[in-house]
mmCIF file of C-alpha atoms in Angstrom:
data_model
loop_
_atom_site.group_PDB
_atom_site.id
_atom_site.type_symbol
_atom_site.label_atom_id
_atom_site.label_comp_id
_atom_site.label_asym_id
_atom_site.label_seq_id
_atom_site.Cartn_x
_atom_site.Cartn_y
_atom_site.Cartn_z
ATOM 1 C CA ILE A 508 98.508 188.156 34.784
ATOM 2 C CA GLY A 509 99.231 184.426 35.068
ATOM 3 C CA ILE A 510 102.858 185.080 36.060
ATOM 4 C CA THR A 511 101.796 187.563 38.739
ATOM 5 C CA ARG A 512 99.446 184.993 40.246
ATOM 6 C CA VAL A 513 102.213 182.400 40.341
ATOM 7 C CA LEU A 514 104.574 184.849 42.058
ATOM 8 C CA ILE A 515 101.930 185.749 44.618
ATOM 9 C CA SER A 516 101.292 182.069 45.269
ATOM 10 C CA ILE A 517 105.005 181.371 45.759
ATOM 11 C CA ASN A 518 105.346 184.348 48.115
ATOM 12 C CA LYS A 519 102.301 183.196 50.070
ATOM 13 C CA LEU A 520 103.776 179.692 50.373
ATOM 14 C CA LYS A 521 107.035 181.185 51.685
ATOM 15 C CA GLU A 522 105.092 183.224 54.266
ATOM 16 C CA ILE A 523 103.143 180.165 55.378
ATOM 17 C CA ALA A 524 106.296 178.063 55.627
ATOM 18 C CA MET A 525 108.077 180.677 57.730
ATOM 19 C CA ASN A 526 105.193 180.858 60.224
ATOM 20 C CA ARG A 527 104.681 177.108 60.666
ATOM 21 C CA LEU A 528 106.539 174.182 62.099
ATOM 22 C CA GLU A 529 104.298 171.209 61.413
ATOM 23 C CA TYR A 530 104.930 168.079 63.444
ATOM 24 C CA VAL A 531 103.714 164.564 64.138
ATOM 25 C CA TYR A 532 103.267 163.308 67.698
ATOM 26 C CA PHE A 533 102.918 159.895 69.298
ATOM 27 C CA ILE A 534 100.913 159.311 72.500
ATOM 28 C CA TYR A 535 100.861 156.122 74.545
ATOM 29 C CA CYS A 536 98.222 155.592 77.254
ATOM 30 C CA ARG A 537 99.800 153.184 79.730
ATOM 31 C CA PRO A 538 96.673 152.223 81.737
ATOM 32 C CA ILE A 539 94.962 150.783 78.662
ATOM 33 C CA SER A 540 98.026 150.127 76.456
ATOM 34 C CA LYS A 541 96.707 152.187 73.538
ATOM 35 C CA TYR A 542 98.629 154.311 71.060
ATOM 36 C CA TYR A 543 97.583 157.457 69.232
ATOM 37 C CA VAL A 544 99.452 159.213 66.442
ATOM 38 C CA GLY A 545 98.461 162.726 65.475
ATOM 39 C CA SER A 546 99.810 165.747 63.700
ATOM 40 C CA ARG A 547 99.546 169.464 64.065
ATOM 41 C CA TYR A 548 99.764 172.127 61.424
ATOM 42 C CA ALA A 549 98.583 175.638 62.109
ATOM 43 C CA LYS A 550 99.862 179.164 61.838
ATOM 44 C CA PHE A 551 102.609 179.697 64.423
ATOM 45 C CA CYS A 552 102.404 176.131 65.768
ATOM 46 C CA ASN A 553 105.510 174.811 67.462
ATOM 47 C CA PRO A 554 106.274 171.375 68.938
ATOM 48 C CA ALA A 555 107.748 173.059 72.036
ATOM 49 C CA GLU A 556 104.134 173.876 73.012
ATOM 50 C CA PHE A 557 103.038 170.239 72.886
ATOM 51 C CA TRP A 558 101.790 168.598 76.084
ATOM 52 C CA VAL A 559 102.704 171.493 78.397
ATOM 53 C CA ASP A 560 100.367 173.571 80.567
ATOM 54 C CA GLY A 561 98.787 176.249 78.411
ATOM 55 C CA GLY A 562 100.028 174.526 75.259
ATOM 56 C CA TYR A 563 98.552 172.171 72.700
ATOM 57 C CA PHE A 564 97.481 168.659 73.662
ATOM 58 C CA THR A 565 95.441 167.252 70.777
ATOM 59 C CA SER A 566 92.194 167.849 68.924
ATOM 60 C CA SER A 567 91.123 164.221 69.342
ATOM 61 C CA PRO A 568 87.980 163.842 71.479
ATOM 62 C CA ILE A 569 89.083 160.289 72.309
ATOM 63 C CA VAL A 570 92.423 161.466 73.680
ATOM 64 C CA HIS A 571 90.697 164.264 75.614
ATOM 65 C CA ALA A 572 88.428 161.654 77.216
ATOM 66 C CA LEU A 573 91.489 159.584 78.167
ATOM 67 C CA ILE A 574 93.132 162.687 79.673
ATOM 68 C CA ASP A 575 89.971 163.280 81.732
ATOM 69 C CA MET A 576 89.995 159.653 82.919
ATOM 70 C CA TYR A 577 93.720 159.106 83.532
ATOM 71 C CA GLY A 578 95.335 162.547 83.584
ATOM 72 C CA LYS A 579 98.087 163.978 81.405
ATOM 73 C CA ASP A 580 100.967 161.990 82.912
#
């Protein structure tokens, strides 16, 4: 039973790894000269979706407020 659980756990880790591409991102807000470093890890996440329309921006409420004030560019 213990061996079966280990094998299931390894297979689950392989499945998770195949469906994820975790990444770290760096944001600089020029108007106020502030930096933000974040990371994303989720099922089917991909850095190609970062900071594009319809993609992922950040989960930080502070960064969202800065986007509202200064825009995405």
